[in-house]
PDB file of C-alpha atoms in Angstrom:
ATOM      1  CA  MET A   1     138.014  38.317  53.431  1.00 62.00           C
ATOM      2  CA  ASN A   2     136.636  35.091  52.989  1.00 90.00           C
ATOM      3  CA  ALA A   3     136.221  34.004  49.343  1.00 97.00           C
ATOM      4  CA  ILE A   4     133.363  31.477  49.929  1.00 98.00           C
ATOM      5  CA  ILE A   5     130.094  31.887  52.151  1.00 98.00           C
ATOM      6  CA  SER A   6     127.618  29.425  53.770  1.00 97.00           C
ATOM      7  CA  ALA A   7     123.889  29.435  52.933  1.00 97.00           C
ATOM      8  CA  SER A   8     122.946  29.959  56.638  1.00 97.00           C
ATOM      9  CA  GLU A   9     125.703  33.025  56.584  1.00 97.00           C
ATOM     10  CA  LEU A  10     123.696  34.167  53.601  1.00 98.00           C
ATOM     11  CA  ALA A  11     120.452  34.251  55.046  1.00 97.00           C
ATOM     12  CA  GLY A  12     121.651  36.398  57.549  1.00 97.00           C
ATOM     13  CA  GLU A  13     123.369  38.832  55.741  1.00 96.00           C
ATOM     14  CA  LEU A  14     120.104  38.971  53.351  1.00 96.00           C
ATOM     15  CA  ALA A  15     118.072  39.846  56.359  1.00 94.00           C
ATOM     16  CA  GLY A  16     120.706  42.549  57.430  1.00 94.00           C
ATOM     17  CA  PRO A  17     120.955  46.161  56.646  1.00 93.00           C
ATOM     18  CA  ARG A  18     123.290  45.514  53.976  1.00 91.00           C
ATOM     19  CA  PRO A  19     122.365  42.883  52.010  1.00 96.00           C
ATOM     20  CA  PRO A  20     124.692  41.542  49.324  1.00 98.00           C
ATOM     21  CA  VAL A  21     123.861  41.550  45.518  1.00 98.00           C
ATOM     22  CA  LEU A  22     122.926  38.069  44.415  1.00 98.00           C
ATOM     23  CA  LEU A  23     124.037  36.863  40.737  1.00 98.00           C
ATOM     24  CA  ASP A  24     122.910  33.364  39.619  1.00 98.00           C
ATOM     25  CA  VAL A  25     125.425  31.841  37.016  1.00 98.00           C
ATOM     26  CA  ARG A  26     123.920  28.364  36.440  1.00 96.00           C
ATOM     27  CA  TRP A  27     125.625  26.794  33.664  1.00 93.00           C
ATOM     28  CA  GLN A  28     127.141  23.356  32.829  1.00 83.00           C
ATOM     29  CA  LEU A  29     129.731  21.854  30.451  1.00 74.00           C
ATOM     30  CA  SER A  30     127.344  19.778  28.131  1.00 61.00           C
ATOM     31  CA  LEU A  31     128.177  17.523  25.219  1.00 54.00           C
ATOM     32  CA  ALA A  32     124.451  17.140  24.652  1.00 49.00           C
ATOM     33  CA  LYS A  33     124.484  19.479  21.338  1.00 52.00           C
ATOM     34  CA  ALA A  34     126.888  17.040  19.802  1.00 52.00           C
ATOM     35  CA  ALA A  35     124.577  14.090  20.892  1.00 58.00           C
ATOM     36  CA  GLY A  36     121.794  15.794  19.197  1.00 63.00           C
ATOM     37  CA  GLU A  37     120.070  16.502  22.488  1.00 67.00           C
ATOM     38  CA  PRO A  38     118.854  20.106  23.944  1.00 75.00           C
ATOM     39  CA  PRO A  39     121.930  21.598  25.913  1.00 79.00           C
ATOM     40  CA  PHE A  40     121.606  22.953  29.471  1.00 81.00           C
ATOM     41  CA  ASP A  41     119.345  26.004  29.844  1.00 89.00           C
ATOM     42  CA  GLY A  42     120.581  28.383  32.818  1.00 89.00           C
ATOM     43  CA  ARG A  43     117.899  30.778  32.158  1.00 93.00           C
ATOM     44  CA  ALA A  44     115.305  28.355  32.100  1.00 94.00           C
ATOM     45  CA  GLU A  45     116.316  27.136  35.524  1.00 94.00           C
ATOM     46  CA  TYR A  46     116.417  30.426  36.753  1.00 97.00           C
ATOM     47  CA  THR A  47     112.946  31.251  35.949  1.00 96.00           C
ATOM     48  CA  ALA A  48     111.808  28.004  37.173  1.00 96.00           C
ATOM     49  CA  GLY A  49     113.475  29.252  40.596  1.00 97.00           C
ATOM     50  CA  HIS A  50     116.155  31.434  42.228  1.00 98.00           C
ATOM     51  CA  LEU A  51     117.262  32.765  45.281  1.00 98.00           C
ATOM     52  CA  PRO A  52     115.130  35.953  46.205  1.00 96.00           C
ATOM     53  CA  GLY A  53     116.664  39.232  44.299  1.00 96.00           C
ATOM     54  CA  ALA A  54     119.086  37.168  42.339  1.00 98.00           C
ATOM     55  CA  VAL A  55     119.806  38.256  38.859  1.00 98.00           C
ATOM     56  CA  TYR A  56     120.878  36.028  36.112  1.00 98.00           C
ATOM     57  CA  VAL A  57     124.189  36.165  34.572  1.00 98.00           C
ATOM     58  CA  ASP A  58     124.877  34.115  31.213  1.00 96.00           C
ATOM     59  CA  LEU A  59     128.419  32.606  31.342  1.00 96.00           C
ATOM     60  CA  ASP A  60     128.982  32.187  27.983  1.00 94.00           C
ATOM     61  CA  ALA A  61     127.474  35.521  26.795  1.00 95.00           C
ATOM     62  CA  GLU A  62     128.613  37.622  29.729  1.00 97.00           C
ATOM     63  CA  LEU A  63     131.422  36.091  31.592  1.00 98.00           C
ATOM     64  CA  ALA A  64     133.198  35.315  27.940  1.00 97.00           C
ATOM     65  CA  SER A  65     133.821  35.934  24.414  1.00 96.00           C
ATOM     66  CA  ALA A  66     132.950  34.026  21.661  1.00 94.00           C
ATOM     67  CA  PRO A  67     135.231  30.568  21.150  1.00 93.00           C
ATOM     68  CA  GLY A  68     138.116  31.006  18.789  1.00 92.00           C
ATOM     69  CA  GLU A  69     142.014  31.001  18.775  1.00 90.00           C
ATOM     70  CA  ARG A  70     141.993  31.819  22.573  1.00 93.00           C
ATOM     71  CA  GLY A  71     139.941  28.982  23.704  1.00 93.00           C
ATOM     72  CA  ARG A  72     136.652  28.090  24.426  1.00 94.00           C
ATOM     73  CA  HIS A  73     135.441  30.548  26.917  1.00 96.00           C
ATOM     74  CA  PRO A  74     138.017  33.850  26.291  1.00 97.00           C
ATOM     75  CA  LEU A  75     137.952  36.649  28.594  1.00 98.00           C
ATOM     76  CA  PRO A  76     134.900  38.701  27.704  1.00 98.00           C
ATOM     77  CA  ASP A  77     135.182  42.287  26.452  1.00 97.00           C
ATOM     78  CA  LEU A  78     135.779  44.185  29.273  1.00 97.00           C
ATOM     79  CA  GLY A  79     133.232  46.764  28.439  1.00 97.00           C
ATOM     80  CA  GLU A  80     130.464  44.483  27.868  1.00 97.00           C
ATOM     81  CA  PHE A  81     131.068  42.582  30.810  1.00 98.00           C
ATOM     82  CA  GLY A  82     130.928  46.022  32.956  1.00 98.00           C
ATOM     83  CA  ALA A  83     128.000  46.832  31.501  1.00 98.00           C
ATOM     84  CA  ALA A  84     126.528  43.271  32.343  1.00 98.00           C
ATOM     85  CA  MET A  85     127.494  43.686  35.750  1.00 98.00           C
ATOM     86  CA  ARG A  86     126.199  47.132  36.433  1.00 98.00           C
ATOM     87  CA  ARG A  87     123.027  46.027  34.920  1.00 97.00           C
ATOM     88  CA  ALA A  88     122.805  43.322  37.368  1.00 98.00           C
ATOM     89  CA  GLY A  89     123.068  45.614  40.028  1.00 98.00           C
ATOM     90  CA  VAL A  90     126.819  45.552  40.787  1.00 98.00           C
ATOM     91  CA  SER A  91     128.560  48.280  42.516  1.00 98.00           C
ATOM     92  CA  ALA A  92     132.314  48.626  43.830  1.00 95.00           C
ATOM     93  CA  GLY A  93     130.746  49.699  47.426  1.00 94.00           C
ATOM     94  CA  ARG A  94     128.126  46.449  47.722  1.00 96.00           C
ATOM     95  CA  PRO A  95     129.473  43.207  48.463  1.00 98.00           C
ATOM     96  CA  VAL A  96     128.323  40.052  46.018  1.00 98.00           C
ATOM     97  CA  VAL A  97     127.244  36.757  46.062  1.00 98.00           C
ATOM     98  CA  VAL A  98     127.580  34.582  43.174  1.00 98.00           C
ATOM     99  CA  TYR A  99     126.214  30.802  43.073  1.00 98.00           C
ATOM    100  CA  ASP A 100     125.428  28.226  40.422  1.00 97.00           C
ATOM    101  CA  GLY A 101     123.254  24.784  40.345  1.00 95.00           C
ATOM    102  CA  GLY A 102     126.161  23.239  42.878  1.00 93.00           C
ATOM    103  CA  GLN A 103     128.974  22.328  40.907  1.00 91.00           C
ATOM    104  CA  GLY A 104     130.607  25.790  41.627  1.00 95.00           C
ATOM    105  CA  TRP A 105     132.573  26.154  38.421  1.00 96.00           C
ATOM    106  CA  ALA A 106     130.261  28.804  36.943  1.00 97.00           C
ATOM    107  CA  ALA A 107     130.060  30.648  40.198  1.00 98.00           C
ATOM    108  CA  ALA A 108     133.731  30.651  40.508  1.00 98.00           C
ATOM    109  CA  ARG A 109     134.496  31.986  36.834  1.00 98.00           C
ATOM    110  CA  ALA A 110     132.340  34.893  37.996  1.00 98.00           C
ATOM    111  CA  TRP A 111     134.203  35.344  41.353  1.00 98.00           C
ATOM    112  CA  TRP A 112     137.337  35.453  39.472  1.00 98.00           C
ATOM    113  CA  LEU A 113     136.294  37.697  36.804  1.00 98.00           C
ATOM    114  CA  LEU A 114     135.115  40.254  39.567  1.00 98.00           C
ATOM    115  CA  ARG A 115     138.156  39.958  41.931  1.00 98.00           C
ATOM    116  CA  TRP A 116     140.735  40.400  38.791  1.00 98.00           C
ATOM    117  CA  THR A 117     138.600  43.270  37.597  1.00 98.00           C
ATOM    118  CA  GLY A 118     139.036  45.238  41.136  1.00 97.00           C
ATOM    119  CA  HIS A 119     135.750  44.150  43.045  1.00 98.00           C
ATOM    120  CA  PRO A 120     136.966  44.093  46.524  1.00 96.00           C
ATOM    121  CA  ASP A 121     134.071  41.994  48.129  1.00 97.00           C
ATOM    122  CA  VAL A 122     132.950  38.909  46.176  1.00 98.00           C
ATOM    123  CA  ARG A 123     132.053  35.451  47.631  1.00 98.00           C
ATOM    124  CA  VAL A 124     130.775  32.279  46.608  1.00 98.00           C
ATOM    125  CA  LEU A 125     127.588  30.342  47.810  1.00 98.00           C
ATOM    126  CA  ASP A 126     129.494  27.157  49.007  1.00 98.00           C
ATOM    127  CA  GLY A 127     127.550  24.020  47.664  1.00 97.00           C
ATOM    128  CA  GLY A 128     125.771  26.203  45.624  1.00 97.00           C
ATOM    129  CA  LEU A 129     121.677  26.528  44.983  1.00 97.00           C
ATOM    130  CA  PRO A 130     121.320  22.802  46.701  1.00 96.00           C
ATOM    131  CA  SER A 131     122.736  24.322  49.815  1.00 97.00           C
ATOM    132  CA  TRP A 132     120.238  26.752  50.312  1.00 97.00           C
ATOM    133  CA  GLN A 133     117.245  25.989  52.990  1.00 94.00           C
ATOM    134  CA  GLY A 134     115.166  29.126  52.164  1.00 93.00           C
ATOM    135  CA  ASP A 135     112.115  29.879  49.847  1.00 94.00           C
ATOM    136  CA  LEU A 136     113.164  30.261  46.027  1.00 97.00           C
ATOM    137  CA  GLU A 137     111.039  32.997  43.781  1.00 97.00           C
ATOM    138  CA  THR A 138     110.275  32.996  40.259  1.00 97.00           C
ATOM    139  CA  ALA A 139     109.872  36.917  39.571  1.00 95.00           C
ATOM    140  CA  VAL A 140     112.621  38.542  37.891  1.00 95.00           C
ATOM    141  CA  PRO A 141     113.946  41.664  39.650  1.00 95.00           C
ATOM    142  CA  ALA A 142     114.774  44.798  37.892  1.00 94.00           C
ATOM    143  CA  PRO A 143     117.889  45.887  40.475  1.00 95.00           C
ATOM    144  CA  ASP A 144     119.200  49.662  40.265  1.00 95.00           C
ATOM    145  CA  GLU A 145     122.001  50.117  37.814  1.00 97.00           C
ATOM    146  CA  GLY A 146     125.597  49.473  39.593  1.00 98.00           C
ATOM    147  CA  ASP A 147     128.466  51.625  39.167  1.00 98.00           C
ATOM    148  CA  PHE A 148     131.395  48.643  38.940  1.00 98.00           C
ATOM    149  CA  GLU A 149     133.655  49.783  36.495  1.00 98.00           C
ATOM    150  CA  PRO A 150     136.016  46.873  35.904  1.00 98.00           C
ATOM    151  CA  LYS A 151     139.777  47.648  35.903  1.00 97.00           C
ATOM    152  CA  PRO A 152     142.251  44.559  35.326  1.00 97.00           C
ATOM    153  CA  GLY A 153     144.724  43.561  37.811  1.00 95.00           C
ATOM    154  CA  GLU A 154     147.174  40.794  38.424  1.00 94.00           C
ATOM    155  CA  GLY A 155     146.342  36.916  38.316  1.00 96.00           C
ATOM    156  CA  LEU A 156     146.357  36.264  34.743  1.00 98.00           C
ATOM    157  CA  LEU A 157     148.408  34.119  32.784  1.00 98.00           C
ATOM    158  CA  ASP A 158     148.891  33.584  29.009  1.00 98.00           C
ATOM    159  CA  ALA A 159     150.033  30.599  27.291  1.00 98.00           C
ATOM    160  CA  ASP A 160     153.608  31.645  27.633  1.00 98.00           C
ATOM    161  CA  GLY A 161     153.539  32.792  31.117  1.00 98.00           C
ATOM    162  CA  ALA A 162     151.819  28.962  31.954  1.00 98.00           C
ATOM    163  CA  ALA A 163     154.879  27.455  30.301  1.00 98.00           C
ATOM    164  CA  ALA A 164     157.262  29.551  32.137  1.00 98.00           C
ATOM    165  CA  LEU A 165     155.341  29.253  35.585  1.00 98.00           C
ATOM    166  CA  ALA A 166     155.354  25.140  34.737  1.00 98.00           C
ATOM    167  CA  ARG A 167     159.234  25.519  35.194  1.00 97.00           C
ATOM    168  CA  SER A 168     159.570  28.387  37.547  1.00 97.00           C
ATOM    169  CA  GLY A 169     156.816  27.196  40.275  1.00 97.00           C
ATOM    170  CA  VAL A 170     153.713  24.920  40.203  1.00 98.00           C
ATOM    171  CA  LEU A 171     151.385  25.036  37.479  1.00 98.00           C
ATOM    172  CA  PHE A 172     148.082  23.084  38.523  1.00 98.00           C
ATOM    173  CA  ASP A 173     145.887  21.359  35.708  1.00 98.00           C
ATOM    174  CA  ALA A 174     142.508  21.001  37.060  1.00 98.00           C
ATOM    175  CA  ARG A 175     140.906  18.892  34.597  1.00 97.00           C
ATOM    176  CA  ALA A 176     140.236  15.017  35.268  1.00 96.00           C
ATOM    177  CA  GLY A 177     142.995  13.051  35.550  1.00 97.00           C
ATOM    178  CA  GLU A 178     142.287  11.201  32.408  1.00 96.00           C
ATOM    179  CA  ARG A 179     142.246  14.256  30.291  1.00 97.00           C
ATOM    180  CA  TYR A 180     145.888  15.238  31.828  1.00 97.00           C
ATOM    181  CA  ARG A 181     147.286  11.898  30.967  1.00 98.00           C
ATOM    182  CA  GLY A 182     145.765  12.074  27.383  1.00 96.00           C
ATOM    183  CA  ASP A 183     143.698   8.872  27.890  1.00 96.00           C
ATOM    184  CA  VAL A 184     140.975  10.605  26.576  1.00 93.00           C
ATOM    185  CA  GLU A 185     139.953  13.863  25.071  1.00 92.00           C
ATOM    186  CA  PRO A 186     136.124  14.334  24.161  1.00 89.00           C
ATOM    187  CA  ILE A 187     136.372  18.321  23.406  1.00 88.00           C
ATOM    188  CA  ASP A 188     139.787  19.494  22.304  1.00 90.00           C
ATOM    189  CA  ARG A 189     141.959  18.624  19.256  1.00 90.00           C
ATOM    190  CA  VAL A 190     144.602  16.573  21.403  1.00 94.00           C
ATOM    191  CA  GLY A 191     144.950  15.021  24.656  1.00 95.00           C
ATOM    192  CA  GLY A 192     147.524  15.367  27.491  1.00 97.00           C
ATOM    193  CA  HIS A 193     149.016  18.356  29.456  1.00 98.00           C
ATOM    194  CA  ILE A 194     151.214  21.220  29.675  1.00 98.00           C
ATOM    195  CA  PRO A 195     154.798  19.960  30.248  1.00 98.00           C
ATOM    196  CA  GLY A 196     155.897  20.638  33.812  1.00 98.00           C
ATOM    197  CA  ALA A 197     152.065  20.764  34.780  1.00 98.00           C
ATOM    198  CA  VAL A 198     150.819  18.971  37.746  1.00 98.00           C
ATOM    199  CA  SER A 199     147.542  17.034  37.467  1.00 98.00           C
ATOM    200  CA  ALA A 200     145.353  18.439  40.299  1.00 98.00           C
ATOM    201  CA  PRO A 201     141.449  17.532  39.804  1.00 98.00           C
ATOM    202  CA  THR A 202     139.495  20.485  41.141  1.00 98.00           C
ATOM    203  CA  THR A 203     136.647  17.759  41.935  1.00 97.00           C
ATOM    204  CA  GLU A 204     138.848  16.515  44.647  1.00 98.00           C
ATOM    205  CA  ASN A 205     138.492  19.883  46.370  1.00 98.00           C
ATOM    206  CA  VAL A 206     135.052  19.308  47.806  1.00 97.00           C
ATOM    207  CA  GLY A 207     133.346  16.817  49.598  1.00 96.00           C
ATOM    208  CA  PRO A 208     130.310  14.665  48.327  1.00 93.00           C
ATOM    209  CA  ASP A 209     127.771  17.522  49.046  1.00 93.00           C
ATOM    210  CA  GLY A 210     129.776  20.146  46.630  1.00 94.00           C
ATOM    211  CA  ARG A 211     131.287  22.270  49.567  1.00 97.00           C
ATOM    212  CA  PHE A 212     134.913  22.885  50.038  1.00 98.00           C
ATOM    213  CA  LEU A 213     137.133  20.745  52.312  1.00 98.00           C
ATOM    214  CA  PRO A 214     138.211  22.956  55.327  1.00 97.00           C
ATOM    215  CA  ALA A 215     140.788  25.099  54.404  1.00 97.00           C
ATOM    216  CA  GLY A 216     143.438  23.262  56.469  1.00 97.00           C
ATOM    217  CA  GLU A 217     142.580  19.954  54.506  1.00 97.00           C
ATOM    218  CA  LEU A 218     142.911  21.898  51.156  1.00 98.00           C
ATOM    219  CA  ALA A 219     146.418  23.651  52.371  1.00 97.00           C
ATOM    220  CA  GLU A 220     147.867  20.291  52.974  1.00 98.00           C
ATOM    221  CA  ARG A 221     146.411  18.832  49.767  1.00 98.00           C
ATOM    222  CA  PHE A 222     147.902  21.774  47.633  1.00 98.00           C
ATOM    223  CA  ALA A 223     151.393  21.397  49.637  1.00 98.00           C
ATOM    224  CA  SER A 224     151.549  17.875  48.748  1.00 98.00           C
ATOM    225  CA  LEU A 225     151.219  18.755  45.237  1.00 98.00           C
ATOM    226  CA  GLY A 226     154.076  21.357  45.407  1.00 97.00           C
ATOM    227  CA  ALA A 227     152.441  24.669  46.475  1.00 97.00           C
ATOM    228  CA  SER A 228     154.764  25.095  49.361  1.00 92.00           C
ATOM    229  CA  ASP A 229     157.401  27.380  50.325  1.00 88.00           C
ATOM    230  CA  GLY A 230     156.030  30.551  48.767  1.00 89.00           C
ATOM    231  CA  ARG A 231     156.309  28.912  45.295  1.00 95.00           C
ATOM    232  CA  GLU A 232     154.203  31.005  42.693  1.00 98.00           C
ATOM    233  CA  VAL A 233     151.143  28.981  41.757  1.00 98.00           C
ATOM    234  CA  GLY A 234     149.166  29.137  38.424  1.00 98.00           C
ATOM    235  CA  VAL A 235     145.838  26.805  37.297  1.00 98.00           C
ATOM    236  CA  TYR A 236     144.363  25.826  34.033  1.00 98.00           C
ATOM    237  CA  CYS A 237     141.702  23.346  32.863  1.00 97.00           C
ATOM    238  CA  GLY A 238     139.718  23.282  29.435  1.00 96.00           C
ATOM    239  CA  SER A 239     138.692  26.607  29.184  1.00 95.00           C
ATOM    240  CA  GLY A 240     139.285  28.928  32.381  1.00 97.00           C
ATOM    241  CA  VAL A 241     135.836  27.848  33.937  1.00 97.00           C
ATOM    242  CA  SER A 242     137.086  24.758  36.607  1.00 96.00           C
ATOM    243  CA  GLY A 243     140.257  26.261  36.742  1.00 98.00           C
ATOM    244  CA  ALA A 244     138.476  29.250  38.201  1.00 98.00           C
ATOM    245  CA  HIS A 245     137.015  26.808  40.829  1.00 98.00           C
ATOM    246  CA  GLU A 246     140.790  25.704  41.688  1.00 98.00           C
ATOM    247  CA  VAL A 247     141.998  29.118  42.268  1.00 98.00           C
ATOM    248  CA  LEU A 248     138.807  29.748  44.549  1.00 98.00           C
ATOM    249  CA  ALA A 249     139.915  26.600  46.185  1.00 98.00           C
ATOM    250  CA  LEU A 250     143.553  27.993  46.537  1.00 98.00           C
ATOM    251  CA  ALA A 251     142.114  31.093  48.057  1.00 98.00           C
ATOM    252  CA  VAL A 252     140.064  29.144  50.947  1.00 98.00           C
ATOM    253  CA  ALA A 253     143.832  27.617  51.475  1.00 97.00           C
ATOM    254  CA  GLY A 254     145.101  30.967  51.646  1.00 97.00           C
ATOM    255  CA  ILE A 255     147.236  30.447  48.770  1.00 97.00           C
ATOM    256  CA  PRO A 256     147.326  33.008  45.910  1.00 97.00           C
ATOM    257  CA  ALA A 257     147.210  31.696  42.483  1.00 98.00           C
ATOM    258  CA  ALA A 258     146.904  32.976  38.960  1.00 98.00           C
ATOM    259  CA  LEU A 259     144.705  31.506  36.111  1.00 98.00           C
ATOM    260  CA  TYR A 260     145.233  30.355  32.498  1.00 98.00           C
ATOM    261  CA  VAL A 261     141.954  31.395  30.891  1.00 98.00           C
ATOM    262  CA  GLY A 262     142.716  30.128  27.479  1.00 98.00           C
ATOM    263  CA  SER A 263     143.831  27.012  29.451  1.00 98.00           C
ATOM    264  CA  TRP A 264     144.151  23.688  27.301  1.00 97.00           C
ATOM    265  CA  SER A 265     141.438  24.802  24.566  1.00 96.00           C
ATOM    266  CA  GLU A 266     143.608  27.500  23.500  1.00 97.00           C
ATOM    267  CA  TRP A 267     147.002  25.567  24.308  1.00 97.00           C
ATOM    268  CA  SER A 268     146.031  22.330  22.115  1.00 96.00           C
ATOM    269  CA  ALA A 269     144.818  24.034  19.151  1.00 95.00           C
ATOM    270  CA  ASP A 270     148.200  25.250  18.393  1.00 95.00           C
ATOM    271  CA  PRO A 271     150.019  22.505  16.854  1.00 95.00           C
ATOM    272  CA  SER A 272     153.773  24.090  17.398  1.00 96.00           C
ATOM    273  CA  ARG A 273     153.063  24.071  21.356  1.00 97.00           C
ATOM    274  CA  PRO A 274     154.285  21.053  22.933  1.00 97.00           C
ATOM    275  CA  VAL A 275     152.035  18.275  24.568  1.00 97.00           C
ATOM    276  CA  ALA A 276     153.108  15.574  27.540  1.00 97.00           C
ATOM    277  CA  VAL A 277     151.199  12.828  27.976  1.00 97.00           C
ATOM    278  CA  GLY A 278     150.950  10.163  30.934  1.00 97.00           C
ATOM    279  CA  PRO A 279     151.293  10.899  34.524  1.00 95.00           C
ATOM    280  CA  ASP A 280     154.356  12.359  34.723  1.00 93.00           C
ATOM    281  CA  PRO A 281     154.530  16.075  34.757  1.00 94.00           C
ATOM    282  CA  GLN A 282     157.253  16.055  31.698  1.00 88.00           C
TER     283      GLN A 282
END
């Protein structure tokens, strides 16, 4: 099953006999609050216009629990997550397509959570809302209650597991290179990376239009960074959002990967954990 879907393919499925559930997960990492500016409002963006039939999902409230020792976007309470998905009309027997404003990170977080908790058919709209050529609507739908019950599976790393994987397999750091090196750190306690992790910015997995590079190009990129010969692969980022986007890119390339959800926001908050700086993984 493909992990992504094009806008034209989605339009065809929406007009067909078994249309997917649509989830709008518009969100963006914003430092506006620290600067005294209003933060990004995904719900307001949704209200102004969304794909026909799409239901808004709040990343901070429904795809994560409150920030704390486990990071800025820890795993949500699974009971609350399941209830939110059922309210949105998600059922185990119906496909789901997730989209955001184009960056892809938030949609990938929803994709990863649904896949990790057992949904068999979830895809991300490649290129997000900007790729959609059809009409938008402002009416808020009232979908029938879904039946999805989340059941966690494999593909989740904790801090110790991430540290071990950096030695035994390959652990990708999906953040920008300057944050990996520790040149700058605008959010967390300290800059740098998990010792042994390899810098692999997720922004380099997409083209200028925000759509993923072809699967073959992605496979070549990840192989050049160490994801070859069946090595186990894991990903982390700042708080488990852009890292999910890298896991999605790896899935497009045909490479299974686990996600360290706590990511650097959890790792760096613990002074006892080692920190590497500079371009060298170690």
